[in-house]
Coordinates of C-alpha atoms in Angstrom, one line a residue:
M523 CA 39.3 81.6 -26.2
E524 CA 39.6 80.6 -22.7
D525 CA 43.2 81.9 -22.3
H526 CA 42.0 85.4 -23.4
A527 CA 39.2 85.3 -21.0
V528 CA 41.4 84.6 -18.1
S529 CA 44.0 87.4 -19.1
G530 CA 41.4 89.7 -19.4
A531 CA 39.6 89.2 -16.2
R532 CA 40.3 91.6 -13.5
R533 CA 42.4 90.5 -10.2
R534 CA 40.9 90.8 -6.9
H535 CA 43.0 91.9 -3.7
P536 CA 42.4 90.1 -0.2
T537 CA 40.5 92.1 2.4
K538 CA 42.3 93.2 5.6
S539 CA 40.4 90.5 7.7
E540 CA 41.6 88.0 5.5
L541 CA 45.1 89.0 5.9
T542 CA 45.0 88.9 9.7
V543 CA 43.7 85.3 9.7
R544 CA 46.5 84.5 7.4
R545 CA 49.2 85.9 9.6
L546 CA 47.6 84.2 12.8
S547 CA 47.8 80.9 10.9
V548 CA 51.3 81.3 9.9
A549 CA 52.2 82.1 13.5
V550 CA 50.5 79.2 14.8
A551 CA 52.3 76.9 12.3
A552 CA 55.6 78.4 13.3
L553 CA 54.9 77.8 16.9
A554 CA 53.8 74.2 16.4
A555 CA 56.8 73.4 14.4
A556 CA 59.2 75.0 17.2
T557 CA 57.7 72.9 19.5
L558 CA 57.9 69.7 17.5
L559 CA 61.6 70.4 17.2
V560 CA 62.0 71.0 20.9
A561 CA 60.2 68.0 21.7
A562 CA 62.1 65.9 19.4
G563 CA 65.4 67.3 20.7
V564 CA 64.3 66.6 24.3
A565 CA 63.1 62.9 23.4
G566 CA 66.9 62.1 22.3
Q567 CA 68.1 63.0 25.6
T568 CA 68.0 60.7 28.9
A569 CA 65.5 61.8 31.4
P570 CA 67.1 63.0 34.7
P571 CA 66.9 60.9 37.6
R572 CA 64.1 61.4 40.1
P573 CA 65.2 62.4 43.6
D574 CA 65.8 59.3 46.1
P575 CA 63.9 60.0 49.2
A576 CA 66.7 58.0 51.1
A577 CA 69.5 60.4 49.9
R578 CA 68.0 63.0 52.3
I579 CA 68.6 61.0 55.4
A580 CA 71.8 59.2 54.2
P581 CA 74.6 60.1 56.7
T582 CA 77.2 62.5 55.5
L583 CA 80.7 63.4 56.5
S584 CA 79.4 65.6 59.4
T585 CA 77.5 62.7 60.8
P586 CA 79.4 60.9 63.6
P587 CA 80.0 57.3 62.8
A588 CA 78.1 54.7 64.5
P589 CA 80.0 53.2 67.5
A590 CA 81.9 50.1 66.7
T591 CA 80.5 47.0 68.4
P592 CA 83.1 46.0 71.0
A593 CA 85.0 42.8 70.5
T594 CA 84.1 40.0 72.8
T595 CA 86.7 39.1 75.2
A596 CA 86.9 35.5 76.2
P597 CA 86.8 35.3 80.0
E598 CA 90.2 34.5 81.6
P599 CA 90.2 31.0 83.3
A600 CA 89.4 30.8 86.9
T601 CA 92.4 30.5 89.0
A602 CA 92.1 27.5 91.1
R603 CA 92.9 28.0 94.8
P604 CA 96.2 26.7 95.8
T605 CA 96.0 23.4 97.9
P606 CA 96.9 24.3 101.4
A607 CA 100.3 22.9 102.4
P608 CA 100.2 19.8 104.7
D609 CA 101.3 20.4 108.3
P610 CA 105.0 19.4 108.6
T611 CA 105.9 16.0 110.0
T612 CA 108.4 17.1 112.1
V613 CA 108.7 20.2 114.6
P614 CA 111.9 21.7 116.0
K615 CA 112.8 20.6 119.6
A616 CA 112.6 24.2 120.6
A617 CA 110.8 27.2 118.9
D618 CA 110.6 30.9 120.0
G619 CA 109.0 30.7 123.2
T620 CA 106.5 33.4 122.4
F621 CA 102.8 32.8 121.3
T622 CA 100.3 33.9 119.1
T623 CA 96.8 34.0 120.2
A624 CA 93.6 33.8 118.1
K625 CA 91.8 37.1 118.2
S626 CA 88.5 36.4 117.5
T627 CA 85.5 35.1 119.6
S628 CA 83.6 31.9 118.7
D629 CA 80.0 31.2 118.9
R630 CA 78.7 29.4 122.0
L631 CA 79.8 25.7 121.5
G632 CA 77.1 23.7 123.2
Q633 CA 73.4 24.3 124.0
A634 CA 73.1 24.5 127.7
G635 CA 75.1 24.6 131.0
T636 CA 77.9 26.7 132.5
V637 CA 79.9 28.6 129.7
I638 CA 83.5 27.9 130.0
T639 CA 85.9 30.2 128.1
Y640 CA 89.1 29.4 126.7
R641 CA 91.7 30.8 124.5
V642 CA 94.0 29.4 121.9
E643 CA 97.7 30.0 121.3
V644 CA 100.5 28.5 119.0
E645 CA 104.1 29.1 119.7
D646 CA 106.0 31.1 117.3
G647 CA 108.4 29.5 115.2
L648 CA 106.7 26.0 115.0
G649 CA 105.8 26.2 111.2
L650 CA 102.2 25.4 112.5
K651 CA 99.3 27.3 111.4
L652 CA 97.4 29.0 114.2
S653 CA 94.0 29.1 112.1
R654 CA 94.2 25.2 111.9
F655 CA 95.0 24.6 115.3
T656 CA 92.1 26.7 116.4
R657 CA 89.7 25.1 114.1
A658 CA 90.6 21.7 115.5
V659 CA 90.1 22.7 119.1
D660 CA 86.9 24.6 118.5
A661 CA 85.5 21.6 116.5
T662 CA 86.5 19.1 119.0
L663 CA 85.1 21.1 122.2
G664 CA 82.0 21.9 120.3
D665 CA 81.4 18.3 119.0
R666 CA 78.2 16.7 120.4
R667 CA 80.0 13.6 121.5
G668 CA 82.6 15.6 123.7
W669 CA 82.2 17.4 126.7
T670 CA 79.0 19.2 126.1
A671 CA 77.1 16.1 125.6
T672 CA 75.8 16.0 129.3
G673 CA 74.4 19.5 128.9
T674 CA 76.1 20.6 132.0
R675 CA 78.7 22.6 130.3
S676 CA 79.3 24.5 127.1
F677 CA 82.5 26.4 125.7
R678 CA 83.4 29.8 124.1
R679 CA 86.8 30.8 122.7
T680 CA 87.8 34.3 123.6
P681 CA 91.2 36.0 123.2
D682 CA 91.5 36.9 126.8
A683 CA 90.1 33.8 128.7
A684 CA 92.1 32.5 131.6
L685 CA 92.1 28.9 130.4
R686 CA 94.8 28.4 127.6
V687 CA 94.8 25.8 125.0
V688 CA 98.5 25.9 123.7
L689 CA 100.3 24.1 120.9
A690 CA 104.1 24.3 122.1
S691 CA 107.5 22.7 121.1
P692 CA 108.8 19.9 123.2
A693 CA 111.2 22.1 125.1
T694 CA 108.6 24.6 125.8
T695 CA 106.2 21.7 126.7
D696 CA 108.5 20.7 129.3
R697 CA 109.0 24.2 130.7
L698 CA 105.1 24.8 130.9
C699 CA 104.4 21.5 132.3
A700 CA 106.9 21.4 135.1
P701 CA 107.2 20.0 137.6
L702 CA 105.3 17.3 135.6
R703 CA 107.7 15.4 133.8
T704 CA 106.8 15.3 130.0
R705 CA 110.5 14.7 128.7
G706 CA 109.5 16.4 125.5
E707 CA 107.1 13.7 124.5
V708 CA 103.7 14.0 126.1
S709 CA 101.2 16.8 126.5
C710 CA 99.9 17.9 129.8
R711 CA 97.6 20.2 131.9
N712 CA 99.1 22.3 134.5
G713 CA 96.9 25.0 136.2
N714 CA 95.2 27.0 133.6
D715 CA 97.6 25.8 130.9
V716 CA 96.4 22.8 128.6
V717 CA 99.9 22.2 126.7
I718 CA 99.6 20.1 123.5
N719 CA 103.1 19.0 122.6
A720 CA 103.7 19.8 119.0
K721 CA 105.6 16.5 118.4
R722 CA 102.7 14.4 119.2
W723 CA 100.4 16.8 117.0
V724 CA 102.2 16.3 113.9
Q725 CA 103.3 12.6 114.6
G726 CA 100.6 10.9 116.5
V727 CA 101.0 7.7 118.4
D728 CA 101.2 4.0 117.7
S729 CA 97.8 3.4 119.5
Y730 CA 95.9 5.6 116.9
D731 CA 96.0 4.8 113.0
N732 CA 94.3 7.9 112.5
L733 CA 95.9 11.3 113.1
G734 CA 92.7 13.3 113.3
K735 CA 91.2 10.9 115.8
Y736 CA 94.5 11.3 118.0
R737 CA 94.3 15.0 118.0
Q738 CA 90.7 14.8 119.3
Y739 CA 91.7 12.5 121.9
V740 CA 94.7 14.7 123.2
I741 CA 92.5 17.9 123.2
N742 CA 89.4 16.1 125.0
H743 CA 91.9 14.4 127.5
E744 CA 93.7 17.5 128.6
V745 CA 90.9 19.7 128.8
G746 CA 89.1 16.9 130.9
H747 CA 91.9 17.4 133.5
A748 CA 90.9 21.1 133.5
L749 CA 87.3 20.0 134.2
G750 CA 88.6 18.1 136.9
F751 CA 88.6 14.6 135.7
N752 CA 91.5 12.1 136.8
H753 CA 93.0 9.3 134.9
Q754 CA 91.0 6.1 134.5
P755 CA 92.1 2.7 133.7
C756 CA 90.7 0.3 130.8
P757 CA 87.5 -1.3 132.3
A758 CA 88.1 -4.6 130.3
P759 CA 89.9 -6.0 127.1
G760 CA 88.2 -5.0 124.0
A761 CA 86.1 -2.2 125.7
K762 CA 86.1 1.3 124.5
A763 CA 88.9 3.3 126.1
P764 CA 87.9 6.1 128.7
V765 CA 89.0 9.3 127.3
M766 CA 91.0 9.8 130.7
L767 CA 92.8 6.6 130.0
Q768 CA 96.3 7.6 129.1
Q769 CA 96.0 6.6 125.4
T770 CA 99.2 8.2 124.4
L771 CA 101.1 5.8 126.4
G772 CA 99.0 2.6 125.3
L773 CA 95.4 1.2 125.4
D774 CA 96.0 -1.6 128.1
G775 CA 93.6 -3.8 125.8
C776 CA 91.0 -1.1 125.1
A777 CA 89.9 0.2 121.9
A778 CA 91.1 3.7 121.0
N779 CA 88.4 6.3 121.6
P780 CA 88.6 10.0 121.4
W781 CA 85.4 10.8 123.2
P782 CA 84.3 11.1 126.6

């Protein structure tokens, strides 16, 4: 009876609004399915890297390279000054007969009194340095133990002074000292010439065991003559020798002394 009732019943058709609702449902379902498929496909891929902010400031090929740090160069070792050659121990008997004069002017040597000017010359061809001889003369005449000690005189070296302090070979010494007889062995003062025999300058004498002190003596002795002082004897055995004693020839019992 129930089968017959169904077959016999009348079938109802959906309304227009129902059909519209069904179509929208199907479209939504299809869109959802498509979205799920895309999401599934994307999920299987690796996510792209995020931009690195540092990459935007990294150097490129057009950026000039940073300057290289210069290599450190080890300083060259300081070159030691060569030791000046010592004066020779012998000099020629005769040299050129011409002279070279110290060109500079010294400070005043001494604090008071009359200024006495002098010039310094060395004979050419001796092999002795003008600068060394000049320093020795200046130091001796300017020493407080010397001729400036009394305060009545001082000295200054100039290249054109009348008084000459000359270092000369034995032969030239004999010529400049004539008519005094120096015989190539000793020094002299003759007029405005104070002549130091180069043989004595480099060899000294037996009465002095110190060449530097003998050089001081011979300068002071011969300049003393130019100042007007004469020879003096030894006052007593063992006494200090007067600078105007002829100490080159011997001490006569006195002790060597280079100062006035």
